[in-house]
Short mmCIF file of N, CA and C in Angstrom, two decimals:
data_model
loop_
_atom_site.label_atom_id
_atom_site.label_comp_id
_atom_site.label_asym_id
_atom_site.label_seq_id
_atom_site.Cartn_x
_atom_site.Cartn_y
_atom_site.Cartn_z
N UNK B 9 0.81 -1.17 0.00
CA UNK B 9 0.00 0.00 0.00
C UNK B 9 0.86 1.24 0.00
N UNK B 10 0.56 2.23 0.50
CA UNK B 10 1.10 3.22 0.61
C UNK B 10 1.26 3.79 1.70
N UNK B 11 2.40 4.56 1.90
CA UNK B 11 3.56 4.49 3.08
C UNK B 11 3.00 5.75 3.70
N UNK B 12 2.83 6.19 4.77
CA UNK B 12 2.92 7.79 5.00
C UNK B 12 3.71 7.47 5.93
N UNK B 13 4.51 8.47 5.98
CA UNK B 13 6.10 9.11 6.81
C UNK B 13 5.52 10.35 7.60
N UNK B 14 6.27 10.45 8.48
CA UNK B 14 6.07 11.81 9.53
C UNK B 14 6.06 11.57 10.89
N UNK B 15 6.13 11.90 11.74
CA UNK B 15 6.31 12.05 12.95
C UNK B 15 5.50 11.19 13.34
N UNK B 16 5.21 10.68 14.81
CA UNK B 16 4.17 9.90 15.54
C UNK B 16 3.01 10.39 15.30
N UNK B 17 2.44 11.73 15.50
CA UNK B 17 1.00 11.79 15.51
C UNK B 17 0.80 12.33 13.79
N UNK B 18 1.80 12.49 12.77
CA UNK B 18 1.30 11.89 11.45
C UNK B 18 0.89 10.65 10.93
N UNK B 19 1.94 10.29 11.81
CA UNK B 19 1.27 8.30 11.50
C UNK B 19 0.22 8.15 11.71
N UNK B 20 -0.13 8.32 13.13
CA UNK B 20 -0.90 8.00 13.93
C UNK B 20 -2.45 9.25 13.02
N UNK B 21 -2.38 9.91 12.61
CA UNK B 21 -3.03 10.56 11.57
C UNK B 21 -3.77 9.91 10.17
N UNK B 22 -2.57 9.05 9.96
CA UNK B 22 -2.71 8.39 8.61
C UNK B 22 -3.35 7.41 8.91
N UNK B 23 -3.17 6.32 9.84
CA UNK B 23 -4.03 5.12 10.24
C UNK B 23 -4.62 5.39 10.69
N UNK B 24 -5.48 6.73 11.31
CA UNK B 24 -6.66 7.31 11.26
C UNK B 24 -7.54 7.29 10.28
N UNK B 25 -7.46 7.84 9.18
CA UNK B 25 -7.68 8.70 7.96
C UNK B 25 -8.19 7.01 7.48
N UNK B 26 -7.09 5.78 6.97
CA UNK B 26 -7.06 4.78 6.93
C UNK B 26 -8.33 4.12 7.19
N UNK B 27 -8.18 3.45 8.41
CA UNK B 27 -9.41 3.13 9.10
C UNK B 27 -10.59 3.79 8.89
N UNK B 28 -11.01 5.30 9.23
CA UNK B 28 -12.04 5.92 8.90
C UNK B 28 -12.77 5.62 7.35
N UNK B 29 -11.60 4.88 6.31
CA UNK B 29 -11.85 5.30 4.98
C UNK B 29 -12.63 3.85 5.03
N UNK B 30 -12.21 3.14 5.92
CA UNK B 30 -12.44 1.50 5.73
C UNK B 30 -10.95 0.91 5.32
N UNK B 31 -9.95 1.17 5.07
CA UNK B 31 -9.34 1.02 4.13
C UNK B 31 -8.17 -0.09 5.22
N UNK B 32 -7.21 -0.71 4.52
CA UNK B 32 -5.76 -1.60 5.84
C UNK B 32 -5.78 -0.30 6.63
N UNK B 33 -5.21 -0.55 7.83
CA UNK B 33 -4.31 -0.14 8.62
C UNK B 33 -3.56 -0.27 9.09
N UNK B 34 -1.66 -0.32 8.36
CA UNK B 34 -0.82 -1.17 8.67
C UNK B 34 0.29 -0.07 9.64
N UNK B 35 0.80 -1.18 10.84
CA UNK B 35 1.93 -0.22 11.51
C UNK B 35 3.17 -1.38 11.40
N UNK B 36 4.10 -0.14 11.22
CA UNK B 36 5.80 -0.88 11.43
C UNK B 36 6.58 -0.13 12.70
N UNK B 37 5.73 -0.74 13.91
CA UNK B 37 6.57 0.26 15.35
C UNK B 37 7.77 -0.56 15.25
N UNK B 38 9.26 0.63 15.68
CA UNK B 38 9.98 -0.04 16.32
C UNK B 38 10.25 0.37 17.98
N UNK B 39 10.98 -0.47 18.58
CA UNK B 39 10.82 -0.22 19.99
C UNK B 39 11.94 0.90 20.50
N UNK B 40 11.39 1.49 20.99
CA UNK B 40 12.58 2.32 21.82
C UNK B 40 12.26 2.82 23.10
N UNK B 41 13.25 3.59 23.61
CA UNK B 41 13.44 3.67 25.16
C UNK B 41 12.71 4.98 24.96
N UNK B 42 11.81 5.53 24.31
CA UNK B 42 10.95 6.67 24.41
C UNK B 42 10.10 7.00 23.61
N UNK B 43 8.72 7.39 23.76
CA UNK B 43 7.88 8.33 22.70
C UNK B 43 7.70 7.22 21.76
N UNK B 44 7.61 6.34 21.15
CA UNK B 44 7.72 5.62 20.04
C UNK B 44 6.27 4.33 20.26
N UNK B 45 5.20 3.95 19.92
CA UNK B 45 4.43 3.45 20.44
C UNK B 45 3.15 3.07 19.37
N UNK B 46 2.43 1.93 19.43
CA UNK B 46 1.84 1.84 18.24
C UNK B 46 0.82 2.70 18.55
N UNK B 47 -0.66 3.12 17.69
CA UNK B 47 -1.62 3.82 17.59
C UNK B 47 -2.69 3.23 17.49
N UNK B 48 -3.82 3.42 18.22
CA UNK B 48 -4.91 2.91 18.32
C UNK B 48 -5.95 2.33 17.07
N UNK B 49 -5.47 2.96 16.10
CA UNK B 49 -5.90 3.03 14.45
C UNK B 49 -5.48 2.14 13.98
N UNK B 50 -4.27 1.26 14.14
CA UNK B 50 -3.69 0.20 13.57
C UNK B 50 -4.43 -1.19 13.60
N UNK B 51 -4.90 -1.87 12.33
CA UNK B 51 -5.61 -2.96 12.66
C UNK B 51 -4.70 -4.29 12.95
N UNK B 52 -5.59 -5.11 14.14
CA UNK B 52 -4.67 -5.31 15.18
C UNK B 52 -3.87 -6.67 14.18
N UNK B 53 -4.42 -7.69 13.53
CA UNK B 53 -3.39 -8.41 12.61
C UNK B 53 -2.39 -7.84 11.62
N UNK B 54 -2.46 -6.59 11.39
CA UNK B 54 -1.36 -5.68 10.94
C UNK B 54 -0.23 -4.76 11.09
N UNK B 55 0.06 -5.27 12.50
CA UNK B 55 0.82 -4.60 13.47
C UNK B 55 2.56 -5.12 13.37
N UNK B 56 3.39 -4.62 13.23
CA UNK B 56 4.74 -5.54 13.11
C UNK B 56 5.64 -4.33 13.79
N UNK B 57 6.24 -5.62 14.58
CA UNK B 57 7.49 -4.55 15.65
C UNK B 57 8.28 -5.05 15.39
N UNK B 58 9.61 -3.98 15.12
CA UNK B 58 11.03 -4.08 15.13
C UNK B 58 11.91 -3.90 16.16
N UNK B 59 13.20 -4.48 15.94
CA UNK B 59 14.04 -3.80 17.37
C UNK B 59 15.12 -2.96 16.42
N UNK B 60 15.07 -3.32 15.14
CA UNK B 60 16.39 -2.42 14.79
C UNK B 60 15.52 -1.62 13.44
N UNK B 61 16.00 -0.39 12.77
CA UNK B 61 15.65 0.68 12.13
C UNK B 61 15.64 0.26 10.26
N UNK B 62 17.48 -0.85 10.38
CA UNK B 62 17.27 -1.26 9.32
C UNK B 62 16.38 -2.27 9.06
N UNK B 63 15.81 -3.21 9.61
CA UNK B 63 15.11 -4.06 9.41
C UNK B 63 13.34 -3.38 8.77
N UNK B 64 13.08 -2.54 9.39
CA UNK B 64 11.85 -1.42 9.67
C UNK B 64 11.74 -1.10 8.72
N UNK B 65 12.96 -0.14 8.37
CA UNK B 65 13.28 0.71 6.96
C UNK B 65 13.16 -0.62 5.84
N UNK B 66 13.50 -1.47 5.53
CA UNK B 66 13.73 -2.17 4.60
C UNK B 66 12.33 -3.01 4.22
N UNK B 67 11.67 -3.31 5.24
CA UNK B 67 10.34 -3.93 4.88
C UNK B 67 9.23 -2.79 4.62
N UNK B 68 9.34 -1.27 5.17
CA UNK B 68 9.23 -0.40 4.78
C UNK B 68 8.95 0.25 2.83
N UNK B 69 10.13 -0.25 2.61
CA UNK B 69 10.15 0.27 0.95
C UNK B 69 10.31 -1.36 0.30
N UNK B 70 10.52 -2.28 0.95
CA UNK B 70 10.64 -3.23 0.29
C UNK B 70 8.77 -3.62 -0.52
N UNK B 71 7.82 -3.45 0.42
CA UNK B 71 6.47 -3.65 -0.11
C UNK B 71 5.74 -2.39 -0.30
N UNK B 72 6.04 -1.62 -0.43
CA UNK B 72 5.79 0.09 -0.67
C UNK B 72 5.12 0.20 -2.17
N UNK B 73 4.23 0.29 -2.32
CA UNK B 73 3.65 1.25 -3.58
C UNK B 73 3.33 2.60 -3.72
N UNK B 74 3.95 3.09 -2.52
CA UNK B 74 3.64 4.50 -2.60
C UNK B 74 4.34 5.19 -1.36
N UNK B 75 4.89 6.37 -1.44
CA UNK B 75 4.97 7.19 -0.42
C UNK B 75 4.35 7.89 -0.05
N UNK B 76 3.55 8.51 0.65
CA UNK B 76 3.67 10.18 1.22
C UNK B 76 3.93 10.64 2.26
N UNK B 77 4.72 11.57 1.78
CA UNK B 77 5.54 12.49 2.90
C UNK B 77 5.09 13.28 3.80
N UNK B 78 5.23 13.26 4.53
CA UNK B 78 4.73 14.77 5.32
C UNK B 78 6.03 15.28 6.05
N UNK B 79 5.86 16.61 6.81
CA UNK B 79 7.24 16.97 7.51
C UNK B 79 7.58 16.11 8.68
N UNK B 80 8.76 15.53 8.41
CA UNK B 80 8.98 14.97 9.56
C UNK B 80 10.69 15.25 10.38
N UNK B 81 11.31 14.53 10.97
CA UNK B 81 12.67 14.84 11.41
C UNK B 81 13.85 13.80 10.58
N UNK B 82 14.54 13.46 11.18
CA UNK B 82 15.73 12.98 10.69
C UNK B 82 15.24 11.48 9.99
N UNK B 83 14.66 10.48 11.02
CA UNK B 83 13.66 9.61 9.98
C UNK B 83 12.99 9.50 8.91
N UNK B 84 12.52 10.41 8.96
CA UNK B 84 11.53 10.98 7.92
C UNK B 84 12.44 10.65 6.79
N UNK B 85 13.99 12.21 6.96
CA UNK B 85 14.49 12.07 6.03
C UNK B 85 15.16 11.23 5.04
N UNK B 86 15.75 9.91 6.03
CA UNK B 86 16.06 8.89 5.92
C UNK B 86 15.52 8.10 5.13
N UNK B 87 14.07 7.63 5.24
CA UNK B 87 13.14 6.83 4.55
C UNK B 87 13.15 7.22 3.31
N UNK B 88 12.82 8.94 3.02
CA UNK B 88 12.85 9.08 2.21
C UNK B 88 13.93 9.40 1.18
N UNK B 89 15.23 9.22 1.35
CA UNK B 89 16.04 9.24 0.88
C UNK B 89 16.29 7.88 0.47
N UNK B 90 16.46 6.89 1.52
CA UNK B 90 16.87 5.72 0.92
C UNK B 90 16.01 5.22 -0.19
N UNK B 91 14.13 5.63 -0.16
CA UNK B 91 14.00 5.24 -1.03
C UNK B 91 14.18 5.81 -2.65
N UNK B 92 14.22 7.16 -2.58
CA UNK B 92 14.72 8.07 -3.98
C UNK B 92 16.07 7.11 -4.14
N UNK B 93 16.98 6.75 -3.38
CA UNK B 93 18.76 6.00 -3.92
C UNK B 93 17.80 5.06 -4.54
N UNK B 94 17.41 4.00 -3.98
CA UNK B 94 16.73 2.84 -4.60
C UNK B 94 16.31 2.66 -5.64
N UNK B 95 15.41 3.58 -5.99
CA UNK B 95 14.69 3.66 -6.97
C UNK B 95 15.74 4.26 -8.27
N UNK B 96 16.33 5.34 -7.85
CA UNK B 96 17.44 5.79 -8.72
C UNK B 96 17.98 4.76 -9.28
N UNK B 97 19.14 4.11 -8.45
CA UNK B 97 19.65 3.43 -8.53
C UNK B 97 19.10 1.51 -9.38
N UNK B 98 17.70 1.57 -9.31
CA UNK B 98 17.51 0.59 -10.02
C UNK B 98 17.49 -0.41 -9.56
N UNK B 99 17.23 -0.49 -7.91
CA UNK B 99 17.64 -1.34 -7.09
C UNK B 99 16.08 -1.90 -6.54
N UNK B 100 15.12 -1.22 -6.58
CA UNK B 100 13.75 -1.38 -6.71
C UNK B 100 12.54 -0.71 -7.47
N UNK B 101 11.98 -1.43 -7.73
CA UNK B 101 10.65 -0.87 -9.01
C UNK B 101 10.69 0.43 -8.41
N UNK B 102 10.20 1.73 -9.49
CA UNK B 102 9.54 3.05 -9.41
C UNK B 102 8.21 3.07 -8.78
N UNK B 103 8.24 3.63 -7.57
CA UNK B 103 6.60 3.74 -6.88
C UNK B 103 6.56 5.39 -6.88
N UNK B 104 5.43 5.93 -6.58
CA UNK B 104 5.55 7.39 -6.05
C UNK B 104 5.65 7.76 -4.79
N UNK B 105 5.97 9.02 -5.13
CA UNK B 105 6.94 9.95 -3.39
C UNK B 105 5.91 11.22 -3.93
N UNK B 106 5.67 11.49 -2.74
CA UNK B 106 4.54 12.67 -2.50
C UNK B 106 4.84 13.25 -1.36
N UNK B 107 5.65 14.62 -1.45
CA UNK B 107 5.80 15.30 0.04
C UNK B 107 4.47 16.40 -0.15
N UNK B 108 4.05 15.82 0.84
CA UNK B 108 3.01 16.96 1.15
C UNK B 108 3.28 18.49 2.31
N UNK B 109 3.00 19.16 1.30
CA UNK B 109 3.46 21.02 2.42
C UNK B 109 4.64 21.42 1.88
N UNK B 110 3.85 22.04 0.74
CA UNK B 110 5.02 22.75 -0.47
C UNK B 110 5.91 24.11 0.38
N UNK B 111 5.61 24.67 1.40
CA UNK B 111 5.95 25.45 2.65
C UNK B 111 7.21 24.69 2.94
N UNK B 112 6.98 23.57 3.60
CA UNK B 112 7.78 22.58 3.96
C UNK B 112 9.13 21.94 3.32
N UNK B 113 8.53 21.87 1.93
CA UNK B 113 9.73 20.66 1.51
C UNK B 113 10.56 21.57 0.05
N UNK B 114 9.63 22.72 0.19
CA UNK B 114 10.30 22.97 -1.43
C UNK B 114 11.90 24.43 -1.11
N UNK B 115 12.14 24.32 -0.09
CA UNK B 115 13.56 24.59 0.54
C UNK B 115 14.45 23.78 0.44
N UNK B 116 13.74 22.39 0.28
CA UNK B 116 14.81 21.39 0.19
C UNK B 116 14.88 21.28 -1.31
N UNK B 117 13.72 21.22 -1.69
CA UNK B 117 14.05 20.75 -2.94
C UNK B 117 14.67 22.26 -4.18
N UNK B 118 14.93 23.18 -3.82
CA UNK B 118 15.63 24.57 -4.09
C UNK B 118 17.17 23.98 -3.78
N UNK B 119 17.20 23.73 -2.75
CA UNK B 119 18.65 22.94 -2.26
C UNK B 119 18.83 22.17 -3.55
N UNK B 120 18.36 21.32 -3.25
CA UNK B 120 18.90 19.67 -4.03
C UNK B 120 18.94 20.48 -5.72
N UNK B 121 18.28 21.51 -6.05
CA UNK B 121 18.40 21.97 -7.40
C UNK B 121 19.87 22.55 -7.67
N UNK B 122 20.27 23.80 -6.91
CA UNK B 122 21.00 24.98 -6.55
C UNK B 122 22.59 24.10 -6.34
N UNK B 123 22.46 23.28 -5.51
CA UNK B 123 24.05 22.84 -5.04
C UNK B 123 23.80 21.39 -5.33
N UNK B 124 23.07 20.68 -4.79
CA UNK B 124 23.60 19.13 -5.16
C UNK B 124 24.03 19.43 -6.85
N UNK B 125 22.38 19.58 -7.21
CA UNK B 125 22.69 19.21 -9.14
C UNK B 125 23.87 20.69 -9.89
N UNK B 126 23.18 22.24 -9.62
CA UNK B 126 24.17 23.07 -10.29
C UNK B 126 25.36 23.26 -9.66
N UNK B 127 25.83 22.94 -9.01
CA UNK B 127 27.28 23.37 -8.14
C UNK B 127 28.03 22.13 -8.32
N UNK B 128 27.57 21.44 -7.61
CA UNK B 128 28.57 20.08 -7.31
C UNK B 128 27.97 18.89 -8.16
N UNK B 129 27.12 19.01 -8.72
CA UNK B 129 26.96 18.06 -9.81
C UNK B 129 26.94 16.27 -9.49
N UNK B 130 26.41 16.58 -8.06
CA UNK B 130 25.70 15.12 -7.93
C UNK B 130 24.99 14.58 -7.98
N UNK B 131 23.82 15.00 -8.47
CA UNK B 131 22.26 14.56 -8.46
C UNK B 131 22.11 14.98 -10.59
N UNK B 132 21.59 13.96 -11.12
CA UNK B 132 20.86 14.98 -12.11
C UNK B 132 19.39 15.09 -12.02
N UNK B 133 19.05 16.52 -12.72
CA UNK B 133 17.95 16.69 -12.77
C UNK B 133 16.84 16.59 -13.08
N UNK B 134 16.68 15.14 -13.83
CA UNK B 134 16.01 14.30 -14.02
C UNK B 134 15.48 13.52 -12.54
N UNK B 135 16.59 13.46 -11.40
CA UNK B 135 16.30 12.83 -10.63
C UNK B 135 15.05 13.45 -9.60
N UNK B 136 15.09 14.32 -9.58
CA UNK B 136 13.78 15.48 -8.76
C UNK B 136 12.56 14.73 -9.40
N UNK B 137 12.45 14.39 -10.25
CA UNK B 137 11.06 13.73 -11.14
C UNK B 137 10.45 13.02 -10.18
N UNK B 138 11.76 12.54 -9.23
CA UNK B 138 11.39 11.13 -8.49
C UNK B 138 9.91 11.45 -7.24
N UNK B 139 10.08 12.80 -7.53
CA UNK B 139 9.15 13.36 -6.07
C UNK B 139 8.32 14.42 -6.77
N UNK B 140 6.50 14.13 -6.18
CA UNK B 140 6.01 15.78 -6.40
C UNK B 140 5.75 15.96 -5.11
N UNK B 141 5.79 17.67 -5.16
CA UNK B 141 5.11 18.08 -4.00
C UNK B 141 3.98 18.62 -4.08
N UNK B 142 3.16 18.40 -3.30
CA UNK B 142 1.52 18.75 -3.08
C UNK B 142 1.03 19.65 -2.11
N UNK B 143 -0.24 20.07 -1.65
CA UNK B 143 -0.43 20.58 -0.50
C UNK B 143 -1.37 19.78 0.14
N UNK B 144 -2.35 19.35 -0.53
CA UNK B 144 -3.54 18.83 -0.06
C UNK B 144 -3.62 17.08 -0.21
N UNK B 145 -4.50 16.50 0.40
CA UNK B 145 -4.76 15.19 0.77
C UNK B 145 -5.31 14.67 -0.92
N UNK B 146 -5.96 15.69 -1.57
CA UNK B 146 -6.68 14.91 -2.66
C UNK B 146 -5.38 15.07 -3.47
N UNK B 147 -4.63 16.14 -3.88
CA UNK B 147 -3.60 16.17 -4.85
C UNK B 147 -2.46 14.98 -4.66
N UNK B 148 -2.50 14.24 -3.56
CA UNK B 148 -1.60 12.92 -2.97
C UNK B 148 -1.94 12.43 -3.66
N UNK B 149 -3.55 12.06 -3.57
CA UNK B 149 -4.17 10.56 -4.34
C UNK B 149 -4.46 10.65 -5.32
N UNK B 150 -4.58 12.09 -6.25
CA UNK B 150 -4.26 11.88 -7.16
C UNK B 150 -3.24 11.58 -8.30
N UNK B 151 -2.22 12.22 -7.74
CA UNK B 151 -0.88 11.47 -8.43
C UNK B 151 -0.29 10.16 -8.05
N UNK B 152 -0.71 9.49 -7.53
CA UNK B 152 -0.76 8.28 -6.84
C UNK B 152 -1.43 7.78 -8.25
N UNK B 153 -2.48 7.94 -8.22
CA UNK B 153 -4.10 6.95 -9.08
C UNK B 153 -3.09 7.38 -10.30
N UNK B 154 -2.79 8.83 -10.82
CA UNK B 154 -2.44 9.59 -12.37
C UNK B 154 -1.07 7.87 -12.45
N UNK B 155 -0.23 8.11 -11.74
CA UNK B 155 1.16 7.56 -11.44
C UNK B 155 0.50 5.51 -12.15
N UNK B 156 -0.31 5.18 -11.42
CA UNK B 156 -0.50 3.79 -11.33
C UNK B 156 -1.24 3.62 -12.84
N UNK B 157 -2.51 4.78 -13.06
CA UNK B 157 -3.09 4.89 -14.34
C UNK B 157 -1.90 4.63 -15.54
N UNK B 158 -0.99 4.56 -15.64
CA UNK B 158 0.18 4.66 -16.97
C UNK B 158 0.10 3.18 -16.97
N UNK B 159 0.04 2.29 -15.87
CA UNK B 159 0.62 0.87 -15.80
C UNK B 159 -0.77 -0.34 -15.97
N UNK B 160 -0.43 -1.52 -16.50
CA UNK B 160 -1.31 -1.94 -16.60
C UNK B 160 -1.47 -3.09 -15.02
N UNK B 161 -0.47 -2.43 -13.82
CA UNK B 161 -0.50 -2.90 -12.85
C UNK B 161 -1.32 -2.36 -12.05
N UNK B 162 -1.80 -2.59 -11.20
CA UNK B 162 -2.46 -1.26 -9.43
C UNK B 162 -2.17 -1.73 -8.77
N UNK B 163 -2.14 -0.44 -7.59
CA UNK B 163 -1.57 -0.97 -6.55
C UNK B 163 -2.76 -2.16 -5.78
N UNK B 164 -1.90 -2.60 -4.50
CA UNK B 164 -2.98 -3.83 -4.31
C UNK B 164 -3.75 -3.01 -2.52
N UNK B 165 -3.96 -1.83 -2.67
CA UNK B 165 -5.27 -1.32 -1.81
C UNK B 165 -6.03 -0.54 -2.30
#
């Protein structure tokens, strides 16, 4: 299905939203010594706990048909980076990445234009393709549906 990233009470947002829709409600808690905890929204045969980040992360994008982003912290960034390498790199099928809160993310993505690709010439700019940014909940699902519409695959929620 599709991934949403962001802080605890984004998650905990999304398997809201989820549930309310009727729709899975899948969680990937991992355990830690703080703040970190599953959400009441999560349906309860769909629940999977980790003890380590790579394991999390990897089953994470390994069954992923979709991202969306929201603002989150250093995790956040993580996820979503490893999966843009991945996908770059050819290392797993093309799904979509949707950061939502053009406020939010399009500083970064000014960055990644400005110095990764024109300065230092590590990224090309083809690679930004890999992500849109949105503001709203319907503009997610729709490039999601636009994204899957090209293929004679769908996703499987």
């Amino acid at each position: 299905g599709v991934i949403t990233g962001g802080g605890p009470g984004i998650m905990e947002a999304g398997n809201k939203g989820a549930k309310l829709a009727g729709g899975k409600s899948v969680g990937l808690n991992i355990d830690l010594p703080f703040e970190q905890f599953s959400n009441p929204y999560i349906d309860g045969d769909k629940l999977i706990n980790f003890d380590y980040f790579f394991v999390r992360k990897l089953m994470f994008i390994k069954y992923a048909q979709g991202f969306i982003v929201l603002p989150g912290g250093f995790g956040t960034m993580d996820e979503l980076f490893e999966a843009l390498t991945l996908i770059q790199t050819r290392k797993i099928g093309k799904f979509p990445i949707v950061l939502v809160g053009s406020s939010y993310w399009q500083g970064l993505i000014d960055w990644l234009k400005s110095t990764m690709h024109e300065v230092e010439r590590n990224i090309n700019l083809d690679d930004l393709d890999l992500m849109k940014i949105v503001d709203t909940a319907d503009e997610a699902v729709d490039h999601i549906e636009d994204f899957y519409s090209k293929f004679v695959l769908s996703p499987n929620f």
